[in-house]
Amino acid sequence: MIKNDLYPHVFQPLKIRGVTLKNRLEYSPTVVLKCSPEGDVTQEMLDYVAWQADTGVGYLTIGNTPVVHSDSSAWTCELNVTQDRCIHGIEMMVRTAREHGAEMSIELAHAGRGSSHDPKVPALAPSDVPLNGGPLGYIKPMNREDMDYIKNQFVDCAIRCQKAGLRILMIHCAHNNLLAQFISPASNHRTDEYGGSLENRMRYPLEVLKAVREAVPNMVLECRVSAQEDTPDGLQLEESLKFMEKAQEYVDIIHVSRGNIFFNYGSTFTIPTYFKGRQLNVAFAAEAKKRLHIPVAVVGNITSLAEAEDIIGSGKADIVVMAKAYMADNDIIHKSVRGHADDVRPCTRCDWCGNANTYGTSMRCAINPMLGKTMDLSTLAKSKKKVMVIGGGAAGMTAAQTCAKMGHDVTLYEKSDKLGGLLNIASAASFKEYMRLYLAWTIRETERCGCKIMYNTEVTLDLVEKENPDAIIVSTGSNFAHPPIPGIDGPKVVPVRDYELHTRPVGQKVVVAGGGVVGLEAAVALGMEGKDVTVIDMIPLENWAAEMPVFNHIELNYQLDKYGVKRYGSEAITEFAEDGVHTASGKVFEGDTYVLALGVVANRKLADELLAHYPEGVYVVGDCVKSARMLGDANNEAFHAAISIR
C-alpha cells in the first residue's frame, strides 16, 4: 500500500447527489472516434475506456456525443446515444469503466452551425452566422419547433444514458457549440425573446438544462462552459459567470473551459497549443468559485498532479480536468503518488491528437504509442533477441526503450556524442519548453532503460556483419537540405541549426529561406527578438507547413502575424547574393542575414544497403523513411517496429 502524503487534496473523495468520486480528477472529454461509423461501441472503444479508467481518475467523460446523430455529428465514428439499440453498448462501456475503478460520464452535445457536412441538410443554429471561413453546409436559424425538438433530444439521450447505468452526465455549453451559440453575442443575432440581452440569450440553454434535470433528477449533471470565447464580440467572463450562476439551479458541477472551436484563434484556447502557458483557466475557475455554491471543475494545460494539488488546495477549483497529460503518460497518477513524478512522460502540446478533431481520424498520441493499448510489453517477446538500433534521435530512442522493456539485448549506436538528433534543434526556441521537457525525459529514459549506448559510432555494413544481430532498427534520420544554389555557402547565409543553437550571430534584417515548420518557427523566434523578418519559399503560401497539426498551424500563423513576419510563397530562390536573396520571379529580398531552412533530406544510404543484404529483420523508421515527417510518425513507427521483434 502507498500512503498518500503528497496530494492530500487531490485524493479527497467527493460526494455529489449520492455518487462518490474516489478523487478530484476527471479525464477530460476528448474526440477519440473509435466507435463504428454508425456510432456503435466497438472493442477498440471498450479497450480505450478501460485504458482511460486505468489511469486512476475518479471519472472519465466520453467527449462530444451528439444528441441528433444523423445530422448533428461533427465527425463520423462518434458515440451514438440517440436510439434504444445503443443502450447495450453504452452499458458495456459503463461497466468496463467501473470494473477498472472509475465512473463514466458522457458529454451530450450539438454542434449547431458546425454540425452539417451535407450541403442539402441545414445546420440548426440560433442565427445565420457563418463559421470562420464559411459554413460547412448551410445554416437554418432555429424556430420554436426546432428548439423543442433539440431540447427533447437532450432529454431523450439523457434518459437513455441513465438506463444504460450512467450516474454522471455532462451537458456541453462551451466552445460555441449549439447551446453556447445561443449564449454568445458573436453567434446569436436573434431579435426575439432568445436574442439581444444576456437574459434572453441564455434562456434556451437554461430551458434545456431544466428539462434534463427534471428528466433525470438523480443523475449528477456537469455543465461545460467557456469562461470566455477569445473571439471578436464573443462571450466574456462576466456574462459567462452570470450564466453559471443561473445554470447551478439545475446542475451539480460547473466545468470551466475556454475558447471557440469554430473560430480560428479561439480554437487554440479550446485545444491549447505549445505557445500557451500552463493553467489557462484556473483564474476563471477561481472567480467562479467565489460566486457559485456547487463544485467547480477546471481544464486547460494543467500538466501534473502537483499543479492539481495546488489548484484544489488553494480553493481555486474542486475538480481538476486533464486529457493530454493522461494521453502522454497514462501512469501519471501512479508514478506521482509513488514519488516518481520526474518519470512522467511530459506532453509536448504538439496536438497530433487534436487532428482527430479535424480530419475525423482515430485518436493517437505523438509521444505515447501505447495510447489506448493495454498490452504488457514484457510478455510480448517469445525469446530474447540481439537488437541493433542505429541512430539516437526520437525514433531510435523510442525503439531502444521499447525493445529493452520487451527484454531484448539492445545496443543503440549514435554517430555523435549525444542523443536527441534534430530534436535538439526543434526544441531550442524559447516557446518550445514543452518539447525541451520531453527531450530531456526521453534521453533519461533511454539512458536508464537497460540498453547499451555506443556514442561517436557510425554504423557500417561491416560493423553489422561483425555484430550479427537478430534484428536491426534503422533510424538514421535526415539531414538539412543544402541544394546547389549559387551563394548558399556565402558569409551572410546561416544554417537554421546555427541560429537555433546560437553558434552564429544574426543581423537585424533577416530573410528566412524555407516555409516549413522549422523555418516558420525560426521566423517567430527571430520576430520575438525584435528582428525584421521575411520568409520566402517556392511552395505556394497556402501549403506552408501543411503537415503541421491544425490548431498549432493556426497558432503559428497568428504568431507570425503578431511579430510582423512577412511571407512570400511561390518564390524559387536562384541566388544568395550580397544585395539580397534573388528569386525566379525577379524579386530581390534584402537582408543582413539569410537563415537557411530549406527542409530535410532522408538519410537512407545505410537503410538501403541493409535492406539489400538482409531480406528479413531490418526495420526502417522515422525521418530516414522520407522527408517532412512529424514526431508522431517517428515514435509510432519505432514502437511498432520494436514490438514486431518477437
CSV table of C-alpha atoms in Angstrom, one decimal, residues 302-631:
chain,number,residue,atom,x,y,z
A,302,ILE,CA,-2.8,21.5,-16.4
A,303,THR,CA,0.1,19.1,-16.7
A,304,SER,CA,0.8,17.5,-13.3
A,305,LEU,CA,-0.6,16.2,-10.0
A,306,ALA,CA,1.4,18.9,-8.3
A,307,GLU,CA,-0.5,21.5,-10.2
A,308,ALA,CA,-3.7,19.8,-9.4
A,309,GLU,CA,-2.9,19.7,-5.7
A,310,ASP,CA,-2.1,23.4,-5.6
A,311,ILE,CA,-5.3,24.3,-7.5
A,312,ILE,CA,-7.6,22.3,-5.3
A,313,GLY,CA,-5.6,23.0,-2.1
A,314,SER,CA,-5.8,26.7,-2.7
A,315,GLY,CA,-9.5,26.6,-3.2
A,316,LYS,CA,-9.4,27.7,-6.9
A,317,ALA,CA,-11.4,24.6,-8.0
A,318,ASP,CA,-12.8,21.4,-6.7
A,319,ILE,CA,-12.0,19.1,-9.6
A,320,VAL,CA,-9.0,19.2,-12.0
A,321,VAL,CA,-9.6,18.0,-15.5
A,322,MET,CA,-6.8,16.8,-17.8
A,323,ALA,CA,-6.6,14.8,-21.0
A,324,LYS,CA,-3.3,15.4,-22.8
A,325,ALA,CA,-1.3,14.7,-19.6
A,326,TYR,CA,-3.0,11.3,-19.4
A,327,MET,CA,-2.6,10.6,-23.1
A,328,ALA,CA,1.1,11.3,-22.9
A,329,ASP,CA,1.6,9.1,-19.8
A,330,ASN,CA,-1.4,7.0,-18.5
A,331,ASP,CA,0.7,6.3,-15.4
A,332,ILE,CA,1.0,9.9,-14.3
A,333,ILE,CA,-1.2,9.3,-11.2
A,334,HIS,CA,0.5,6.1,-10.2
A,335,LYS,CA,4.1,7.5,-10.8
A,336,SER,CA,3.3,10.7,-8.9
A,337,VAL,CA,1.8,9.1,-5.8
A,338,ARG,CA,4.8,6.8,-5.6
A,339,GLY,CA,7.1,9.9,-5.6
A,340,HIS,CA,8.3,9.4,-9.1
A,341,ALA,CA,6.8,12.5,-10.8
A,342,ASP,CA,10.0,13.1,-12.7
A,343,ASP,CA,9.5,9.9,-14.5
A,344,VAL,CA,6.2,11.1,-16.1
A,345,ARG,CA,6.4,11.5,-19.8
A,346,PRO,CA,5.6,15.2,-20.5
A,347,CYS,CA,3.2,16.2,-23.2
A,348,THR,CA,4.7,18.3,-25.9
A,349,ARG,CA,1.4,20.0,-26.8
A,350,CYS,CA,2.2,19.1,-30.5
A,351,ASP,CA,-1.6,18.5,-31.0
A,352,TRP,CA,-1.2,15.3,-33.0
A,353,CYS,CA,-4.1,14.0,-31.0
A,354,GLY,CA,-6.1,17.1,-32.0
A,355,ASN,CA,-6.1,16.1,-35.6
A,356,ALA,CA,-8.8,13.7,-34.7
A,357,ASN,CA,-11.0,16.8,-34.1
A,358,THR,CA,-10.2,18.0,-37.6
A,359,TYR,CA,-9.8,15.1,-40.1
A,360,GLY,CA,-12.1,12.5,-38.4
A,361,THR,CA,-9.2,10.2,-37.6
A,362,SER,CA,-8.9,7.9,-34.6
A,363,MET,CA,-7.1,9.4,-31.6
A,364,ARG,CA,-3.4,8.9,-31.5
A,365,CYS,CA,-0.5,10.4,-29.4
A,366,ALA,CA,2.8,11.5,-30.9
A,367,ILE,CA,4.9,10.5,-27.9
A,368,ASN,CA,2.9,7.6,-26.4
A,369,PRO,CA,2.3,4.9,-28.9
A,370,MET,CA,0.7,2.9,-26.1
A,371,LEU,CA,-2.3,5.2,-26.1
A,372,GLY,CA,-5.4,3.1,-25.6
A,373,LYS,CA,-3.3,-0.2,-25.6
A,374,THR,CA,-3.3,-2.5,-22.6
A,375,MET,CA,-0.6,-4.8,-23.7
A,376,ASP,CA,2.3,-5.8,-21.4
A,377,LEU,CA,5.5,-5.3,-23.3
A,378,SER,CA,7.5,-7.6,-21.1
A,379,THR,CA,5.4,-10.6,-22.2
A,380,LEU,CA,5.4,-10.0,-26.0
A,381,ALA,CA,8.8,-11.5,-27.0
A,382,LYS,CA,9.0,-15.3,-27.3
A,383,SER,CA,12.7,-15.2,-26.8
A,384,LYS,CA,15.5,-12.7,-26.1
A,385,LYS,CA,16.9,-11.2,-29.3
A,386,LYS,CA,20.0,-9.2,-30.1
A,387,VAL,CA,18.9,-5.9,-31.5
A,388,MET,CA,20.9,-3.1,-33.1
A,389,VAL,CA,19.2,0.3,-33.1
A,390,ILE,CA,21.0,2.7,-35.4
A,391,GLY,CA,20.5,6.4,-34.7
A,392,GLY,CA,19.8,8.1,-31.4
A,393,GLY,CA,17.1,10.6,-32.5
A,394,ALA,CA,13.5,10.4,-31.5
A,395,ALA,CA,12.7,7.2,-33.3
A,396,GLY,CA,15.9,5.5,-32.2
A,397,MET,CA,15.3,6.3,-28.5
A,398,THR,CA,11.7,5.1,-28.6
A,399,ALA,CA,12.8,1.9,-30.4
A,400,ALA,CA,15.6,1.2,-27.8
A,401,GLN,CA,13.3,1.9,-24.9
A,402,THR,CA,10.6,-0.4,-26.3
A,403,CYS,CA,13.0,-3.3,-27.1
A,404,ALA,CA,14.5,-3.1,-23.7
A,405,LYS,CA,11.1,-3.3,-22.0
A,406,MET,CA,10.5,-6.4,-24.0
A,407,GLY,CA,13.6,-8.0,-22.6
A,408,HIS,CA,15.8,-7.9,-25.6
A,409,ASP,CA,19.6,-7.3,-25.7
A,410,VAL,CA,19.7,-3.8,-27.2
A,411,THR,CA,22.6,-1.7,-28.4
A,412,LEU,CA,21.9,1.9,-29.6
A,413,TYR,CA,24.5,3.4,-31.9
A,414,GLU,CA,24.8,7.1,-32.2
A,415,LYS,CA,27.3,8.7,-34.5
A,416,SER,CA,27.5,12.0,-32.5
A,417,ASP,CA,28.4,12.5,-28.8
A,418,LYS,CA,24.8,13.0,-27.6
A,419,LEU,CA,21.3,11.7,-28.1
A,420,GLY,CA,18.3,13.7,-29.4
A,421,GLY,CA,19.1,14.2,-33.1
A,422,LEU,CA,17.1,17.0,-34.7
A,423,LEU,CA,15.0,17.3,-31.5
A,424,ASN,CA,17.9,19.3,-30.1
A,425,ILE,CA,17.2,22.0,-32.7
A,426,ALA,CA,13.4,21.6,-32.8
A,427,SER,CA,13.3,22.3,-29.1
A,428,ALA,CA,15.7,25.2,-29.0
A,429,ALA,CA,13.3,28.2,-29.4
A,430,SER,CA,12.1,29.9,-26.2
A,431,PHE,CA,8.5,28.9,-26.8
A,432,LYS,CA,9.4,25.2,-27.1
A,433,GLU,CA,9.5,24.5,-23.4
A,434,TYR,CA,7.1,21.5,-23.6
A,435,MET,CA,9.4,19.9,-26.3
A,436,ARG,CA,12.5,20.5,-24.2
A,437,LEU,CA,10.9,18.8,-21.3
A,438,TYR,CA,10.0,15.8,-23.4
A,439,LEU,CA,13.5,15.7,-25.0
A,440,ALA,CA,15.1,15.6,-21.5
A,441,TRP,CA,12.7,12.9,-20.4
A,442,THR,CA,13.3,10.6,-23.4
A,443,ILE,CA,17.0,11.0,-23.1
A,444,ARG,CA,16.8,10.0,-19.4
A,445,GLU,CA,14.6,7.0,-20.2
A,446,THR,CA,17.0,5.8,-22.9
A,447,GLU,CA,20.0,6.1,-20.7
A,448,ARG,CA,18.4,4.1,-17.9
A,449,CYS,CA,16.2,1.6,-19.9
A,450,GLY,CA,19.0,-1.0,-19.9
A,451,CYS,CA,20.2,-0.7,-23.4
A,452,LYS,CA,23.9,-0.2,-24.2
A,453,ILE,CA,24.7,3.2,-25.9
A,454,MET,CA,27.6,3.5,-28.3
A,455,TYR,CA,28.3,7.2,-28.8
A,456,ASN,CA,30.6,8.5,-31.6
A,457,THR,CA,30.0,5.3,-33.6
A,458,GLU,CA,28.9,5.4,-37.2
A,459,VAL,CA,27.4,2.0,-38.2
A,460,THR,CA,28.6,0.4,-41.4
A,461,LEU,CA,27.7,-2.8,-43.2
A,462,ASP,CA,30.9,-4.3,-41.9
A,463,LEU,CA,30.0,-3.5,-38.3
A,464,VAL,CA,26.6,-5.0,-38.7
A,465,GLU,CA,28.1,-8.2,-40.1
A,466,LYS,CA,30.6,-8.3,-37.2
A,467,GLU,CA,27.8,-7.9,-34.6
A,468,ASN,CA,25.5,-10.3,-36.4
A,469,PRO,CA,22.2,-9.1,-34.7
A,470,ASP,CA,18.9,-10.8,-34.8
A,471,ALA,CA,17.2,-7.6,-35.8
A,472,ILE,CA,18.1,-4.1,-36.9
A,473,ILE,CA,16.1,-0.9,-36.5
A,474,VAL,CA,17.4,1.8,-38.7
A,475,SER,CA,16.6,5.3,-37.5
A,476,THR,CA,19.4,7.4,-39.2
A,477,GLY,CA,17.1,10.4,-39.5
A,478,SER,CA,17.6,13.2,-42.0
A,479,ASN,CA,20.0,16.0,-42.9
A,480,PHE,CA,19.2,19.6,-43.6
A,481,ALA,CA,18.9,20.2,-47.3
A,482,HIS,CA,21.7,22.1,-48.9
A,483,PRO,CA,20.9,22.5,-52.6
A,484,PRO,CA,23.4,23.7,-55.1
A,485,ILE,CA,22.1,27.3,-55.2
A,486,PRO,CA,24.7,29.9,-56.1
A,487,GLY,CA,25.9,31.7,-52.9
A,488,ILE,CA,24.5,29.2,-50.5
A,489,ASP,CA,27.8,29.0,-48.7
A,490,GLY,CA,28.3,32.8,-48.6
A,491,PRO,CA,29.1,34.7,-45.5
A,492,LYS,CA,25.5,36.1,-45.0
A,493,VAL,CA,24.0,32.6,-45.1
A,494,VAL,CA,23.4,31.0,-41.6
A,495,PRO,CA,22.0,27.4,-41.4
A,496,VAL,CA,19.0,27.2,-39.2
A,497,ARG,CA,20.9,24.8,-36.9
A,498,ASP,CA,23.4,27.5,-36.2
A,499,TYR,CA,20.8,30.1,-35.5
A,500,GLU,CA,18.7,27.9,-33.2
A,501,LEU,CA,21.8,26.8,-31.2
A,502,HIS,CA,23.2,30.4,-31.2
A,503,THR,CA,26.5,29.4,-32.6
A,504,ARG,CA,26.5,32.2,-35.2
A,505,PRO,CA,25.2,35.8,-35.0
A,506,VAL,CA,22.2,37.0,-36.9
A,507,GLY,CA,21.7,40.6,-38.2
A,508,GLN,CA,18.7,42.8,-37.7
A,509,LYS,CA,17.1,42.3,-41.1
A,510,VAL,CA,16.7,38.6,-41.7
A,511,VAL,CA,15.4,36.6,-44.7
A,512,VAL,CA,14.4,33.0,-43.8
A,513,ALA,CA,14.7,30.7,-46.8
A,514,GLY,CA,12.0,28.0,-46.2
A,515,GLY,CA,8.4,28.0,-45.2
A,516,GLY,CA,8.3,24.6,-43.5
A,517,VAL,CA,7.7,24.2,-39.7
A,518,VAL,CA,11.4,24.7,-38.9
A,519,GLY,CA,11.7,27.9,-40.9
A,520,LEU,CA,8.5,29.4,-39.6
A,521,GLU,CA,9.3,28.6,-36.0
A,522,ALA,CA,12.7,30.2,-36.6
A,523,ALA,CA,10.9,33.2,-38.0
A,524,VAL,CA,8.7,33.5,-34.9
A,525,ALA,CA,11.7,33.3,-32.7
A,526,LEU,CA,13.5,36.0,-34.7
A,527,GLY,CA,10.4,38.1,-34.5
A,528,MET,CA,10.3,37.7,-30.7
A,529,GLU,CA,13.9,39.0,-30.7
A,530,GLY,CA,12.7,42.2,-32.5
A,531,LYS,CA,14.2,41.3,-35.9
A,532,ASP,CA,12.7,42.4,-39.2
A,533,VAL,CA,11.8,39.0,-40.7
A,534,THR,CA,10.8,37.9,-44.2
A,535,VAL,CA,10.2,34.2,-45.1
A,536,ILE,CA,10.3,33.0,-48.7
A,537,ASP,CA,9.6,29.6,-50.3
A,538,MET,CA,9.0,28.1,-53.7
A,539,ILE,CA,5.9,26.4,-52.3
A,540,PRO,CA,2.6,28.4,-52.5
A,541,LEU,CA,1.8,30.2,-49.3
A,542,GLU,CA,-1.3,28.2,-48.6
A,543,ASN,CA,0.7,25.0,-48.5
A,544,TRP,CA,3.3,26.1,-46.0
A,545,ALA,CA,3.8,23.7,-43.0
A,546,ALA,CA,0.9,21.7,-44.3
A,547,GLU,CA,1.9,18.6,-42.3
A,548,MET,CA,1.5,20.5,-39.0
A,549,PRO,CA,-1.5,19.7,-36.8
A,550,VAL,CA,-4.2,22.1,-37.5
A,551,PHE,CA,-4.6,24.0,-34.2
A,552,ASN,CA,-0.9,24.6,-33.9
A,553,HIS,CA,-0.8,25.6,-37.5
A,554,ILE,CA,-3.4,28.3,-36.7
A,555,GLU,CA,-1.4,29.5,-33.7
A,556,LEU,CA,1.8,29.6,-35.7
A,557,ASN,CA,0.3,31.8,-38.3
A,558,TYR,CA,-1.1,34.0,-35.6
A,559,GLN,CA,2.3,34.4,-34.0
A,560,LEU,CA,3.9,35.2,-37.4
A,561,ASP,CA,1.3,38.0,-37.8
A,562,LYS,CA,1.8,39.2,-34.3
A,563,TYR,CA,5.6,39.7,-34.8
A,564,GLY,CA,5.1,41.2,-38.3
A,565,VAL,CA,6.8,38.4,-40.2
A,566,LYS,CA,6.3,38.9,-44.0
A,567,ARG,CA,5.7,35.8,-46.1
A,568,TYR,CA,6.1,35.2,-49.8
A,569,GLY,CA,5.1,31.9,-51.5
A,570,SER,CA,5.9,30.7,-55.0
A,571,GLU,CA,9.3,32.3,-54.9
A,572,ALA,CA,12.0,29.9,-56.0
A,573,ILE,CA,15.5,31.0,-54.9
A,574,THR,CA,18.0,31.4,-57.6
A,575,GLU,CA,20.9,33.0,-55.7
A,576,PHE,CA,22.1,34.1,-52.3
A,577,ALA,CA,23.9,37.4,-53.2
A,578,GLU,CA,25.4,40.3,-51.2
A,579,ASP,CA,22.5,42.6,-52.2
A,580,GLY,CA,19.8,40.0,-51.2
A,581,VAL,CA,18.1,36.7,-51.9
A,582,HIS,CA,17.2,36.5,-55.6
A,583,THR,CA,14.2,34.6,-56.8
A,584,ALA,CA,13.0,33.3,-60.2
A,585,SER,CA,10.3,36.0,-60.3
A,586,GLY,CA,13.0,38.7,-60.4
A,587,LYS,CA,12.5,39.8,-56.8
A,588,VAL,CA,15.4,40.6,-54.5
A,589,PHE,CA,14.8,40.2,-50.8
A,590,GLU,CA,17.3,42.3,-48.9
A,591,GLY,CA,18.7,41.2,-45.6
A,592,ASP,CA,21.7,41.3,-43.3
A,593,THR,CA,21.4,37.5,-42.7
A,594,TYR,CA,19.8,34.7,-44.7
A,595,VAL,CA,18.7,31.8,-42.4
A,596,LEU,CA,18.7,28.6,-44.4
A,597,ALA,CA,15.8,26.3,-43.6
A,598,LEU,CA,15.0,24.5,-46.9
A,599,GLY,CA,13.8,21.3,-45.3
A,600,VAL,CA,15.4,18.0,-44.7
A,601,VAL,CA,16.5,15.1,-46.8
A,602,ALA,CA,16.1,11.5,-45.7
A,603,ASN,CA,19.4,9.8,-44.8
A,604,ARG,CA,18.6,6.4,-46.4
A,605,LYS,CA,22.0,5.2,-47.6
A,606,LEU,CA,22.6,2.7,-44.8
A,607,ALA,CA,19.0,1.6,-44.7
A,608,ASP,CA,19.0,0.7,-48.4
A,609,GLU,CA,22.3,-1.2,-48.1
A,610,LEU,CA,20.9,-3.2,-45.2
A,611,LEU,CA,17.6,-4.0,-46.9
A,612,ALA,CA,19.6,-5.2,-49.9
A,613,HIS,CA,21.7,-7.6,-47.8
A,614,TYR,CA,19.1,-8.8,-45.3
A,615,PRO,CA,15.6,-9.7,-46.6
A,616,GLU,CA,14.3,-10.1,-43.1
A,617,GLY,CA,14.8,-8.4,-39.7
A,618,VAL,CA,15.5,-4.9,-40.9
A,619,TYR,CA,13.1,-2.1,-39.9
A,620,VAL,CA,13.3,1.4,-41.2
A,621,VAL,CA,11.7,4.1,-39.1
A,622,GLY,CA,11.5,7.9,-38.7
A,623,ASP,CA,12.9,10.6,-40.8
A,624,CYS,CA,15.0,8.2,-42.9
A,625,VAL,CA,11.8,6.8,-44.4
A,626,LYS,CA,11.0,10.0,-46.1
A,627,SER,CA,11.3,13.8,-45.5
A,628,ALA,CA,8.7,16.1,-43.9
A,629,ARG,CA,7.8,13.7,-41.1
A,630,MET,CA,6.3,14.5,-37.7
A,631,LEU,CA,7.5,13.4,-34.3
